[in-house]
Amino acid sequence: MYRGRLERDLKHWTAQGLIDAATAGSLLREYDSRESAFSLGRVLMIIAALLVSAAVLLLVAANWEAIPRLVRLVGIVAVIWGAYLAGGLLILRGAERFAGAFLILSTLAFGGAIALVGQMYHLSGDAFQAALVWFAGAVVTAVLFRSGAVAAVAGFLAFVVAGADWTQSYSVDDTVLLWLMPLMAVIVILLVRYTGADRVRHLAYLLLLVWLAYLYGENETPAAAIAIAAFGAVAYLAAALPQSPLHALARSAGAAPAFYAYLVLLLGLLALHSEFDSVEQRLFVGIVTLGAAILGIALSGKENGAVRYLGYVVFAAETLYLASETIGSIIGTSGFFLVAGFVVALIAWAVIALERRLSHAGTKAEA
């Protein structure tokens, strides 16, 4: 997708005389020479690792009673260390893509070994502890081998830990997820920074969203919703405002920090809609939501497409919601749809005008 857009831009710039055809061809060849982020072979190898891991576990489970205990233990250890060694040798030979498949196999086999050895020797413990040890093992593997693939596995295992039945665990209290979920998110982000697996950062941000939802679920009050919205607003301003000391750090991570912080702000405002019953209160929250939508478009409209489009959607949806709460209750259904049509038309006109202004502002800044 990006290559096609780049090729069209180069042809356009060449036609305008901004660059010559030789330079455009050199730029396109340089882009083609880069290692592609997507590789079908790499994906197939990872799928193969997942299938082999599942096959090993199912084979052991199906013949559990027939396999001697010592053979079970030796076999599990052999699979884990064999995959680790194969991954290490492939990394030394420069085949990081194939190494990732073996490291995933070893990490998944490590999780299976925790469950199988615990059952085989009747070790004390619970699902929460097992998932936490599995996550820790994945983190250590990702650090030792600097593997982005295992960092992704660690990101998914963080959700496994969060979803484990920790209430049945005798070793933790009721507040464990209050600090454990954000801690795991920070660990995953550090792994992303260390391994360079940029896409994995989305798992950390999603885990933080789940954590906030958990906090709100434990305390569904207007104060909790306001706290979430305020947290999102502060985080978004810290990421989006150029004057913020954290702006450069957030920009180095791409568009994701500003987008997810903005999403938290909007989710907090959405929760406030459900907390208030009177029309006056919902109208006030609606006006604040419209202001948040305009703020996101104004601050990130030029640089962050995800925030911009989310702001458009929220602005349009909130406008229609406010119309249904006020005008719709007065003029009836048919009149509401008529007014809604005009409202959407006005929104479309405003969006087009805003995009033109942002485009002109960007052109002047470049000049």
XYZ file of C-alpha atoms in Angstrom, residues 4-171:
168
model
C 2.030 2.276 -4.417
C 1.411 5.665 -2.801
C 5.141 6.417 -2.852
C 5.380 5.528 -6.527
C 2.432 7.808 -7.375
C 3.964 10.663 -5.374
C 7.307 10.250 -7.121
C 5.640 10.353 -10.527
C 3.687 13.448 -9.482
C 6.816 15.211 -8.231
C 8.659 14.250 -11.401
C 5.866 15.667 -13.572
C 6.002 18.914 -11.597
C 9.764 19.133 -12.063
C 10.545 18.895 -8.364
C 12.847 15.901 -8.908
C 14.225 14.241 -12.020
C 13.303 10.781 -13.230
C 16.683 9.321 -12.257
C 16.316 10.484 -8.649
C 12.763 9.132 -8.490
C 13.949 5.763 -9.763
C 16.803 5.698 -7.245
C 14.456 6.493 -4.372
C 12.052 3.741 -5.399
C 14.879 1.202 -5.777
C 16.217 2.152 -2.338
C 12.793 1.501 -0.819
C 12.519 -1.844 -2.627
C 15.929 -2.880 -1.280
C 14.771 -2.566 2.336
C 13.796 -5.648 4.272
C 10.036 -5.908 4.176
C 8.177 -5.842 7.487
C 5.845 -8.518 6.145
C 7.209 -11.875 5.084
C 4.973 -14.775 4.073
C 7.737 -17.217 4.912
C 8.109 -15.773 8.390
C 4.376 -15.937 8.996
C 4.222 -19.535 7.803
C 7.157 -20.485 10.047
C 5.433 -18.964 13.079
C 2.199 -20.781 12.203
C 4.205 -23.980 11.859
C 5.721 -23.404 15.319
C 2.255 -22.936 16.795
C 0.957 -26.095 15.109
C 3.960 -28.152 16.228
C 3.532 -26.887 19.791
C -0.131 -27.845 19.764
C 0.662 -31.241 18.261
C 3.274 -32.009 20.925
C 0.958 -31.051 23.761
C -1.982 -32.999 22.322
C 0.194 -36.042 21.670
C 1.467 -36.021 25.226
C -2.010 -35.480 26.615
C -3.509 -38.315 24.544
C -0.846 -40.809 25.639
C -0.254 -39.424 29.100
C -0.778 -42.630 31.047
C 1.206 -44.751 28.605
C 4.321 -42.571 28.699
C 6.737 -43.247 31.589
C 7.207 -40.329 33.937
C 10.939 -39.974 33.228
C 10.330 -40.016 29.471
C 7.729 -37.294 29.857
C 10.115 -35.065 31.767
C 13.074 -35.669 29.464
C 10.928 -35.132 26.380
C 9.565 -31.821 27.625
C 13.029 -30.548 28.546
C 14.442 -31.733 25.201
C 11.782 -29.853 23.232
C 12.374 -26.658 25.201
C 16.159 -26.635 25.054
C 16.304 -28.013 21.524
C 14.173 -25.149 20.291
C 16.225 -22.634 22.295
C 19.481 -23.928 20.825
C 18.086 -23.967 17.301
C 16.873 -20.399 17.708
C 20.239 -19.267 19.052
C 22.165 -20.897 16.191
C 19.872 -19.341 13.612
C 20.375 -15.908 15.190
C 24.147 -16.354 14.989
C 23.768 -17.179 11.294
C 21.665 -14.094 10.692
C 18.357 -15.926 10.174
C 16.350 -14.018 12.777
C 13.039 -14.719 11.053
C 13.367 -18.473 11.292
C 14.866 -18.175 14.763
C 11.680 -16.480 15.941
C 9.650 -19.587 15.069
C 11.867 -21.841 17.194
C 11.873 -19.378 20.072
C 8.076 -19.260 19.983
C 8.026 -23.055 20.019
C 10.301 -23.141 23.065
C 8.252 -20.477 24.885
C 4.969 -22.294 24.277
C 6.553 -25.607 25.254
C 7.735 -23.963 28.470
C 4.133 -23.090 29.287
C 3.046 -26.617 28.552
C 5.846 -27.940 30.726
C 4.624 -25.872 33.672
C 1.200 -27.449 33.469
C 2.377 -30.969 32.707
C 5.082 -31.130 35.359
C 2.757 -29.624 37.938
C 0.133 -32.264 37.190
C 2.630 -35.084 36.967
C 4.271 -34.423 40.334
C 1.196 -32.913 42.020
C 3.003 -29.668 42.771
C 1.129 -27.036 44.743
C 0.085 -23.932 42.840
C -2.731 -22.455 40.810
C -3.538 -21.153 37.328
C -2.612 -17.589 38.229
C 0.871 -18.559 39.417
C 1.426 -20.775 36.371
C 0.432 -18.000 33.960
C 2.662 -15.519 35.780
C 5.682 -17.868 35.617
C 4.964 -18.460 31.931
C 4.887 -14.699 31.296
C 8.154 -14.246 33.197
C 9.781 -17.006 31.136
C 8.688 -15.328 27.907
C 10.088 -11.997 29.087
C 13.443 -13.550 29.938
C 13.573 -15.305 26.554
C 12.735 -12.096 24.690
C 15.516 -10.262 26.544
C 18.169 -12.969 26.141
C 17.557 -13.449 22.422
C 16.314 -9.914 21.704
C 13.388 -11.483 19.918
C 10.447 -9.397 18.782
C 8.434 -12.555 18.122
C 8.751 -13.686 21.739
C 7.985 -10.136 22.872
C 4.665 -10.532 21.053
C 4.084 -13.833 22.867
C 4.820 -12.076 26.170
C 2.261 -9.421 25.251
C -0.433 -12.042 24.715
C 0.582 -13.888 27.885
C 0.039 -10.666 29.831
C -3.637 -10.978 28.896
C -3.554 -14.630 29.988
C -2.265 -13.550 33.395
C -4.905 -10.831 33.648
C -7.633 -13.288 32.679
C -6.536 -16.087 34.993
C -8.812 -16.972 37.888
C -6.741 -15.131 40.466
C -9.626 -15.187 42.974
C -8.916 -18.877 43.551
C -5.259 -18.233 44.240
C -4.209 -18.473 47.862
C -1.062 -16.429 47.240
